[in-house]
Amino acid sequence: MKTVKLFDKDSFLSEFEAVVLSSEKSDEFYKIILDKTCFFPEAGGQVSDIGRLGDGGVFDVQIENDEIVHYCKSGFTAGEKVLGKIDFKRRFSLMQNHSGEHIVSGIIHKKFGFDNVGFHLNEELVTFDFNGLFSKEQLAEIEYLANKAIWENRDITAFYPAKEQLKTVNYRSKKEIDGDLRLVKIDGVDICACCAPHVKSTGQVGLIKFLATEKMRGGTRIYMKCGEYALKEFVAEHRNAADISNALSVKKEEIFQGVCSLKEALDKEKQNTALLKKRLISLLAEQIREDVRFVEDLSMPQLQKLCDLLYKKDGKTHTVFSENENGGYSLVISGIPDEVDLIFEKAKKSLKIKGGGRNGMISCLVTASKEDILKEFSN
Ligand SMILES: [Zn+2]
């Protein structure tokens, strides 16, 4: 690789001057190789830095043929000096997430012996997989220990150990590494092979919050936020809990109980409503004499039940509408099969109708005004 990785030595360096080694136009953008760079390329599940080179935006950085390639909106001349600047706010979030990932993976490895077998990391979210399962209590303990490591503000350092030194160091690594091995050490917590920039101490991670976990191929996937994004998550959830507490008029600590009580009351009301609807359908079936009738607030199955009862009562064909929540009408035509088919075929010609059925019952949705329906059915 021709490019010196400035992020290797100083992860907080955000501006630099470099010499353009090559600038190649490719579609709508340019592929730039520099003699040195602060831009960390996409690697090992972490997205790349973005920023500016001269007046042009750098929107992606990749390793191609063992070279760091900056994807830039502007082109340059080989030999030209150029000023580079990374989006450091974004980089800092990426470093918080990456160091947070090492803290959690190190704790899990030490305490349970499980390995981190894959991860994806952007500025907002870390998703990582472990080859083992955890109870709820164990996950809570891991999250607590990870935050405790933050409060202890332990040093984070990156170094290239000599071959001899390497024999005595116990470190985590996802794969065999060719060439120089870079280790990232979190004092007393973890040592892991890694090429990415990190914050300087665990305190800079700020906060670690697990959002969710799920079982994946016999292992566990953890979704986690760190730093500012973890704080944003906490603020949003806190506001949500306060709103629910106000809406239910219960203390914030008791909102779960409040929601359970509300759900219980709602279930009872649903049962009551179903009973009342059943009685209403029986009453309607006794009263209705007309062939065409509008009724209120009946679902399609309830309309079908009503039509069943009507046919049993008088053996005639009935057409019953009920307005639905979309502003149209649910319609059931039921009775003598030939008559039912005739009414349906005729109505289809002048009204927008979707649906069907057989053996003397057709259920459908009608998109039309009550006036238009009455006009059609009064002929
Ligand atoms: Zn790493």
Short mmCIF file of C-alpha atoms and ligand atoms in Angstrom, two decimals:
data_model
loop_
_atom_site.label_atom_id
_atom_site.label_comp_id
_atom_site.label_asym_id
_atom_site.label_seq_id
_atom_site.Cartn_x
_atom_site.Cartn_y
_atom_site.Cartn_z
CA MET A 1 0.00 0.00 0.00
CA LYS A 2 1.36 3.41 -1.03
CA THR A 3 -0.73 5.48 1.39
CA VAL A 4 0.34 6.27 4.97
CA LYS A 5 -2.60 5.67 7.32
CA LEU A 6 -2.68 8.77 9.52
CA PHE A 7 -5.68 7.34 11.44
CA ASP A 8 -3.44 4.50 12.64
CA LYS A 9 -1.39 6.75 14.91
CA ASP A 10 -3.84 9.57 15.71
CA SER A 11 -7.53 8.74 15.60
CA PHE A 12 -8.43 12.36 16.52
CA LEU A 13 -6.62 13.95 13.54
CA SER A 14 -9.35 15.25 11.25
CA GLU A 15 -7.48 17.58 8.82
CA PHE A 16 -4.38 16.85 6.75
CA GLU A 17 -2.41 17.88 3.67
CA ALA A 18 -1.52 15.18 1.16
CA VAL A 19 -0.04 14.74 -2.30
CA VAL A 20 -2.27 13.23 -4.97
CA LEU A 21 -0.66 10.05 -6.33
CA SER A 22 -3.39 9.33 -8.87
CA SER A 23 -6.80 10.69 -9.89
CA GLU A 24 -8.90 8.58 -12.22
CA LYS A 25 -12.36 9.48 -13.61
CA SER A 26 -14.91 6.73 -13.20
CA ASP A 27 -18.54 7.41 -14.24
CA GLU A 28 -19.76 10.50 -12.37
CA PHE A 29 -16.92 10.59 -9.81
CA TYR A 30 -13.15 10.35 -9.38
CA LYS A 31 -11.06 7.65 -7.68
CA ILE A 32 -8.24 9.36 -5.78
CA ILE A 33 -5.15 7.76 -4.20
CA LEU A 34 -3.10 9.94 -1.82
CA ASP A 35 0.37 9.65 -0.23
CA LYS A 36 -1.32 9.85 3.21
CA THR A 37 -4.86 10.01 4.55
CA CYS A 38 -7.07 10.44 7.62
CA PHE A 39 -9.97 8.70 5.84
CA PHE A 40 -10.64 5.23 7.30
CA PRO A 41 -11.82 2.95 4.46
CA GLU A 42 -14.77 0.58 4.79
CA ALA A 43 -13.36 -2.53 6.45
CA GLY A 44 -14.42 -5.46 8.59
CA GLY A 45 -18.08 -4.42 8.88
CA GLN A 46 -17.48 -0.71 9.56
CA VAL A 47 -18.58 1.94 7.07
CA SER A 48 -15.94 4.36 5.74
CA ASP A 49 -15.32 7.96 6.77
CA ILE A 50 -16.76 10.71 4.59
CA GLY A 51 -15.61 14.34 4.24
CA ARG A 52 -13.86 16.63 1.74
CA LEU A 53 -10.75 16.69 -0.44
CA GLY A 54 -10.15 20.26 -1.63
CA ASP A 55 -13.55 21.52 -2.77
CA GLY A 56 -14.88 18.05 -3.57
CA GLY A 57 -16.96 15.81 -1.32
CA VAL A 58 -15.60 12.35 -0.44
CA PHE A 59 -18.63 10.08 -0.20
CA ASP A 60 -16.97 6.66 0.10
CA VAL A 61 -13.52 5.17 0.77
CA GLN A 62 -12.66 1.60 -0.21
CA ILE A 63 -9.64 -0.69 -0.23
CA GLU A 64 -9.09 -1.80 -3.85
CA ASN A 65 -6.04 -3.82 -4.96
CA ASP A 66 -4.47 -3.11 -1.57
CA GLU A 67 -4.82 0.67 -2.06
CA ILE A 68 -7.02 3.18 -0.19
CA VAL A 69 -9.30 4.68 -2.85
CA HIS A 70 -11.21 7.90 -2.09
CA TYR A 71 -14.43 8.29 -4.09
CA CYS A 72 -14.59 12.03 -4.70
CA LYS A 73 -16.90 14.43 -6.57
CA SER A 74 -13.83 16.38 -7.91
CA GLY A 75 -10.72 15.27 -9.77
CA PHE A 76 -7.10 16.39 -9.20
CA THR A 77 -3.75 16.30 -10.98
CA ALA A 78 -1.12 13.77 -9.89
CA GLY A 79 1.53 15.56 -7.80
CA GLU A 80 -0.93 18.25 -6.68
CA LYS A 81 -1.15 19.08 -2.95
CA VAL A 82 -4.62 18.79 -1.49
CA LEU A 83 -6.25 19.53 1.86
CA GLY A 84 -8.37 16.76 3.34
CA LYS A 85 -10.97 16.97 6.09
CA ILE A 86 -13.05 14.14 7.50
CA ASP A 87 -16.54 14.54 8.97
CA PHE A 88 -15.23 14.22 12.53
CA LYS A 89 -18.64 14.27 14.29
CA ARG A 90 -19.52 11.15 12.35
CA ARG A 91 -16.05 9.63 12.88
CA PHE A 92 -16.33 10.20 16.64
CA SER A 93 -19.68 8.34 16.73
CA LEU A 94 -18.10 5.51 14.71
CA MET A 95 -15.19 5.35 17.19
CA GLN A 96 -17.58 5.37 20.17
CA ASN A 97 -19.49 2.47 18.59
CA HIS A 98 -16.35 0.52 17.67
CA SER A 99 -14.72 0.92 21.10
CA GLY A 100 -18.09 0.06 22.69
CA GLU A 101 -18.19 -3.10 20.58
CA HIS A 102 -14.71 -4.12 21.82
CA ILE A 103 -15.70 -3.47 25.46
CA VAL A 104 -18.81 -5.68 25.18
CA SER A 105 -17.08 -8.41 23.11
CA GLY A 106 -14.14 -8.46 25.56
CA ILE A 107 -16.44 -8.81 28.59
CA ILE A 108 -18.47 -11.58 26.91
CA HIS A 109 -15.32 -13.45 25.88
CA LYS A 110 -13.82 -13.27 29.38
CA LYS A 111 -17.01 -14.14 31.25
CA PHE A 112 -18.66 -16.68 28.93
CA GLY A 113 -15.92 -17.73 26.46
CA PHE A 114 -18.12 -16.82 23.45
CA ASP A 115 -16.68 -15.16 20.34
CA ASN A 116 -17.89 -12.21 18.32
CA VAL A 117 -18.48 -13.94 14.97
CA GLY A 118 -19.61 -10.98 12.88
CA PHE A 119 -20.60 -7.36 13.16
CA HIS A 120 -21.86 -4.35 11.26
CA LEU A 121 -21.33 -0.83 12.45
CA ASN A 122 -22.46 2.58 11.26
CA GLU A 123 -22.51 5.91 13.08
CA GLU A 124 -25.85 5.15 14.77
CA LEU A 125 -26.02 1.43 15.45
CA VAL A 126 -23.87 -1.63 16.18
CA THR A 127 -25.20 -5.07 15.25
CA PHE A 128 -23.05 -7.97 16.42
CA ASP A 129 -23.34 -11.75 16.67
CA PHE A 130 -22.03 -14.17 19.31
CA ASN A 131 -21.76 -17.96 19.11
CA GLY A 132 -23.67 -18.55 22.35
CA LEU A 133 -26.95 -17.86 24.12
CA PHE A 134 -27.62 -15.54 27.08
CA SER A 135 -30.41 -15.24 29.63
CA LYS A 136 -32.09 -11.85 30.18
CA GLU A 137 -30.23 -11.53 33.47
CA GLN A 138 -26.86 -12.28 31.80
CA LEU A 139 -27.48 -9.62 29.13
CA ALA A 140 -28.37 -7.09 31.83
CA GLU A 141 -25.15 -7.97 33.66
CA ILE A 142 -23.03 -7.60 30.47
CA GLU A 143 -24.59 -4.19 29.79
CA TYR A 144 -23.91 -3.14 33.39
CA LEU A 145 -20.27 -4.31 33.28
CA ALA A 146 -19.73 -2.53 29.93
CA ASN A 147 -21.00 0.76 31.41
CA LYS A 148 -18.92 0.17 34.57
CA ALA A 149 -15.84 -0.08 32.31
CA ILE A 150 -16.86 3.34 30.90
CA TRP A 151 -17.13 4.90 34.38
CA GLU A 152 -13.67 3.51 35.21
CA ASN A 153 -12.35 5.48 32.20
CA ARG A 154 -9.78 2.88 31.14
CA ASP A 155 -7.07 3.67 28.57
CA ILE A 156 -7.49 2.48 24.98
CA THR A 157 -4.27 2.10 22.99
CA ALA A 158 -3.37 0.66 19.59
CA PHE A 159 0.07 -0.86 18.86
CA TYR A 160 1.98 -3.17 16.53
CA PRO A 161 3.63 -5.80 18.78
CA ALA A 162 6.96 -7.39 17.88
CA LYS A 163 6.78 -11.10 16.89
CA GLU A 164 8.43 -12.14 20.18
CA GLN A 165 6.06 -10.01 22.25
CA LEU A 166 3.08 -11.52 20.42
CA LYS A 167 3.81 -14.99 21.83
CA THR A 168 3.08 -13.74 25.34
CA VAL A 169 -0.04 -11.70 24.53
CA ASN A 170 -3.47 -13.29 24.74
CA TYR A 171 -5.69 -11.50 22.24
CA ARG A 172 -8.99 -12.00 20.41
CA SER A 173 -8.97 -12.24 16.64
CA LYS A 174 -11.66 -13.15 14.09
CA LYS A 175 -9.19 -14.53 11.55
CA GLU A 176 -5.54 -15.28 10.87
CA ILE A 177 -3.83 -12.03 9.90
CA ASP A 178 -1.02 -11.75 7.34
CA GLY A 179 1.53 -8.98 7.74
CA ASP A 180 1.78 -6.62 10.67
CA LEU A 181 -0.73 -7.26 13.39
CA ARG A 182 -2.32 -4.23 15.05
CA LEU A 183 -3.71 -4.78 18.52
CA VAL A 184 -6.20 -2.57 20.34
CA LYS A 185 -5.89 -2.83 24.11
CA ILE A 186 -8.58 -1.68 26.54
CA ASP A 187 -6.81 -1.68 29.87
CA GLY A 188 -8.05 -4.58 32.02
CA VAL A 189 -10.97 -5.34 29.68
CA ASP A 190 -9.81 -6.62 26.28
CA ILE A 191 -7.05 -7.03 23.71
CA CYS A 192 -8.19 -7.57 20.12
CA ALA A 193 -6.67 -7.50 16.63
CA CYS A 194 -8.21 -4.49 14.87
CA CYS A 195 -7.30 -1.94 12.18
CA ALA A 196 -9.92 0.70 13.01
CA PRO A 197 -9.59 4.03 14.84
CA HIS A 198 -10.77 4.07 18.46
CA VAL A 199 -11.47 6.66 21.17
CA LYS A 200 -8.63 7.21 23.65
CA SER A 201 -10.34 6.01 26.80
CA THR A 202 -13.51 4.09 27.66
CA GLY A 203 -15.00 7.26 29.19
CA GLN A 204 -15.25 8.75 25.70
CA VAL A 205 -17.71 5.98 24.71
CA GLY A 206 -20.11 7.83 27.01
CA LEU A 207 -22.91 5.29 27.36
CA ILE A 208 -23.71 1.79 26.14
CA LYS A 209 -27.33 0.64 25.67
CA PHE A 210 -28.55 -2.69 24.29
CA LEU A 211 -31.71 -2.06 22.26
CA ALA A 212 -32.71 -5.60 21.39
CA THR A 213 -31.36 -9.13 21.10
CA GLU A 214 -32.44 -12.04 18.95
CA LYS A 215 -31.46 -15.69 18.50
CA MET A 216 -29.47 -16.30 15.31
CA ARG A 217 -28.35 -19.78 14.16
CA GLY A 218 -27.86 -21.04 17.72
CA GLY A 219 -26.18 -17.79 18.77
CA THR A 220 -27.24 -14.28 19.77
CA ARG A 221 -27.46 -11.03 17.82
CA ILE A 222 -27.22 -7.84 19.87
CA TYR A 223 -28.35 -4.40 18.67
CA MET A 224 -26.55 -1.64 20.56
CA LYS A 225 -26.14 2.14 20.60
CA CYS A 226 -23.31 4.13 22.18
CA GLY A 227 -22.58 7.75 23.10
CA GLU A 228 -24.85 10.46 21.66
CA TYR A 229 -27.13 7.98 19.87
CA ALA A 230 -27.61 5.99 23.11
CA LEU A 231 -28.51 9.25 24.88
CA LYS A 232 -30.98 10.17 22.07
CA GLU A 233 -32.57 6.74 22.46
CA PHE A 234 -32.90 7.25 26.23
CA VAL A 235 -34.39 10.74 25.79
CA ALA A 236 -36.93 9.47 23.21
CA GLU A 237 -37.95 6.51 25.39
CA HIS A 238 -38.19 8.72 28.47
CA ARG A 239 -40.49 11.14 26.59
CA ASN A 240 -42.59 8.23 25.35
CA ALA A 241 -42.94 6.84 28.86
CA ALA A 242 -43.91 10.31 30.19
CA ASP A 243 -46.56 10.70 27.42
CA ILE A 244 -48.01 7.25 28.15
CA SER A 245 -48.00 8.05 31.88
CA ASN A 246 -49.95 11.29 31.24
CA ALA A 247 -52.38 9.63 28.84
CA LEU A 248 -53.14 6.83 31.32
CA SER A 249 -52.97 9.07 34.42
CA VAL A 250 -50.65 6.62 36.18
CA LYS A 251 -47.17 7.10 37.65
CA LYS A 252 -44.34 6.55 35.14
CA GLU A 253 -43.07 3.58 37.16
CA GLU A 254 -46.50 1.94 36.82
CA ILE A 255 -47.20 2.40 33.10
CA PHE A 256 -46.82 -1.32 32.31
CA GLN A 257 -49.47 -2.18 34.92
CA GLY A 258 -51.59 0.68 33.54
CA VAL A 259 -51.38 -0.68 29.98
CA CYS A 260 -52.23 -4.22 31.22
CA SER A 261 -55.33 -2.91 33.05
CA LEU A 262 -56.40 -0.93 29.99
CA LYS A 263 -55.98 -3.99 27.76
CA GLU A 264 -58.02 -6.10 30.20
CA ALA A 265 -60.82 -3.50 30.20
CA LEU A 266 -60.71 -3.29 26.39
CA ASP A 267 -60.96 -7.09 26.05
CA LYS A 268 -64.05 -7.06 28.30
CA GLU A 269 -65.61 -4.27 26.24
CA LYS A 270 -64.92 -6.23 23.04
CA GLN A 271 -66.70 -9.26 24.50
CA ASN A 272 -69.67 -7.05 25.52
CA THR A 273 -69.82 -5.45 22.08
CA ALA A 274 -69.74 -8.86 20.37
CA LEU A 275 -72.65 -10.00 22.56
CA LEU A 276 -74.64 -6.84 21.83
CA LYS A 277 -73.94 -7.15 18.08
CA LYS A 278 -75.21 -10.73 18.18
CA ARG A 279 -78.46 -9.54 19.79
CA LEU A 280 -78.73 -6.65 17.32
CA ILE A 281 -78.39 -9.03 14.37
CA SER A 282 -81.17 -11.25 15.74
CA LEU A 283 -83.44 -8.20 16.27
CA LEU A 284 -82.69 -6.86 12.77
CA ALA A 285 -83.44 -10.29 11.29
CA GLU A 286 -86.87 -10.22 12.99
CA GLN A 287 -87.68 -6.66 11.87
CA ILE A 288 -86.39 -6.41 8.30
CA ARG A 289 -89.05 -6.80 5.63
CA GLU A 290 -87.42 -4.91 2.72
CA ASP A 291 -85.30 -6.58 0.01
CA VAL A 292 -82.73 -3.76 0.10
CA ARG A 293 -81.61 -2.31 3.41
CA PHE A 294 -78.87 -0.17 4.93
CA VAL A 295 -77.75 -1.11 8.48
CA GLU A 296 -75.14 0.55 10.71
CA ASP A 297 -71.77 -0.67 12.00
CA LEU A 298 -71.83 -4.32 10.93
CA SER A 299 -68.68 -6.08 9.72
CA MET A 300 -68.77 -8.39 6.70
CA PRO A 301 -69.11 -11.60 8.81
CA GLN A 302 -71.90 -9.92 10.81
CA LEU A 303 -73.69 -8.92 7.58
CA GLN A 304 -73.37 -12.52 6.35
CA LYS A 305 -74.85 -13.79 9.63
CA LEU A 306 -77.76 -11.32 9.32
CA CYS A 307 -78.45 -12.42 5.72
CA ASP A 308 -78.39 -16.07 6.80
CA LEU A 309 -81.04 -15.38 9.44
CA LEU A 310 -83.16 -13.34 6.99
CA TYR A 311 -83.15 -16.15 4.41
CA LYS A 312 -84.06 -18.72 7.05
CA LYS A 313 -86.97 -16.50 8.12
CA ASP A 314 -88.63 -15.70 4.77
CA GLY A 315 -86.77 -17.69 2.08
CA LYS A 316 -86.34 -14.47 0.05
CA THR A 317 -83.32 -12.75 -1.46
CA HIS A 318 -81.93 -9.80 0.55
CA THR A 319 -79.39 -7.09 -0.25
CA VAL A 320 -77.87 -5.51 2.86
CA PHE A 321 -75.33 -2.65 3.04
CA SER A 322 -73.25 -1.36 5.94
CA GLU A 323 -70.96 1.67 5.68
CA ASN A 324 -67.32 0.72 6.26
CA GLU A 325 -64.45 2.78 7.70
CA ASN A 326 -63.06 3.63 4.22
CA GLY A 327 -66.20 5.59 3.31
CA GLY A 328 -67.55 2.83 1.05
CA TYR A 329 -70.03 0.06 1.82
CA SER A 330 -69.78 -3.62 2.70
CA LEU A 331 -72.49 -5.44 0.78
CA VAL A 332 -73.96 -8.94 1.11
CA ILE A 333 -76.47 -10.24 -1.44
CA SER A 334 -77.96 -13.48 -0.17
CA GLY A 335 -80.90 -15.75 -0.86
CA ILE A 336 -82.07 -17.61 -3.99
CA PRO A 337 -78.89 -18.34 -6.03
CA ASP A 338 -80.18 -17.30 -9.49
CA GLU A 339 -81.63 -14.06 -8.13
CA VAL A 340 -78.43 -13.30 -6.20
CA ASP A 341 -76.31 -13.73 -9.35
CA LEU A 342 -78.66 -11.54 -11.40
CA ILE A 343 -78.64 -8.68 -8.87
CA PHE A 344 -74.83 -8.84 -8.64
CA GLU A 345 -74.27 -8.87 -12.42
CA LYS A 346 -76.66 -5.91 -12.90
CA ALA A 347 -75.10 -3.87 -10.06
CA LYS A 348 -71.58 -4.48 -11.40
CA LYS A 349 -72.51 -2.62 -14.59
CA SER A 350 -73.18 0.72 -12.90
CA LEU A 351 -71.33 0.58 -9.56
CA LYS A 352 -67.68 0.03 -8.60
CA ILE A 353 -67.89 -3.35 -6.85
CA LYS A 354 -65.15 -5.74 -5.71
CA GLY A 355 -65.87 -9.20 -4.37
CA GLY A 356 -67.69 -12.42 -5.11
CA GLY A 357 -69.15 -15.63 -3.70
CA ARG A 358 -71.37 -18.55 -4.61
CA ASN A 359 -74.26 -20.81 -3.53
CA GLY A 360 -76.59 -17.89 -2.94
CA MET A 361 -74.30 -15.54 -1.07
CA ILE A 362 -72.08 -12.81 -2.54
CA SER A 363 -69.97 -10.55 -0.30
CA CYS A 364 -68.37 -7.44 -1.72
CA LEU A 365 -67.15 -3.89 -1.20
CA VAL A 366 -68.90 -1.03 -3.00
CA THR A 367 -67.22 2.32 -3.66
CA ALA A 368 -70.19 4.63 -4.27
CA SER A 369 -72.42 7.16 -2.50
CA LYS A 370 -75.63 6.07 -0.79
CA GLU A 371 -77.61 8.07 -3.39
CA ASP A 372 -75.98 6.22 -6.32
CA ILE A 373 -76.57 2.88 -4.63
CA LEU A 374 -80.23 3.68 -3.98
CA LYS A 375 -80.66 4.84 -7.58
CA GLU A 376 -79.25 1.54 -8.85
CA PHE A 377 -81.26 -0.65 -6.50
CA SER A 378 -84.58 1.20 -6.82
CA ASN A 379 -84.81 0.30 -10.55
ZN ZN B 1 -12.24 -3.69 16.02
#
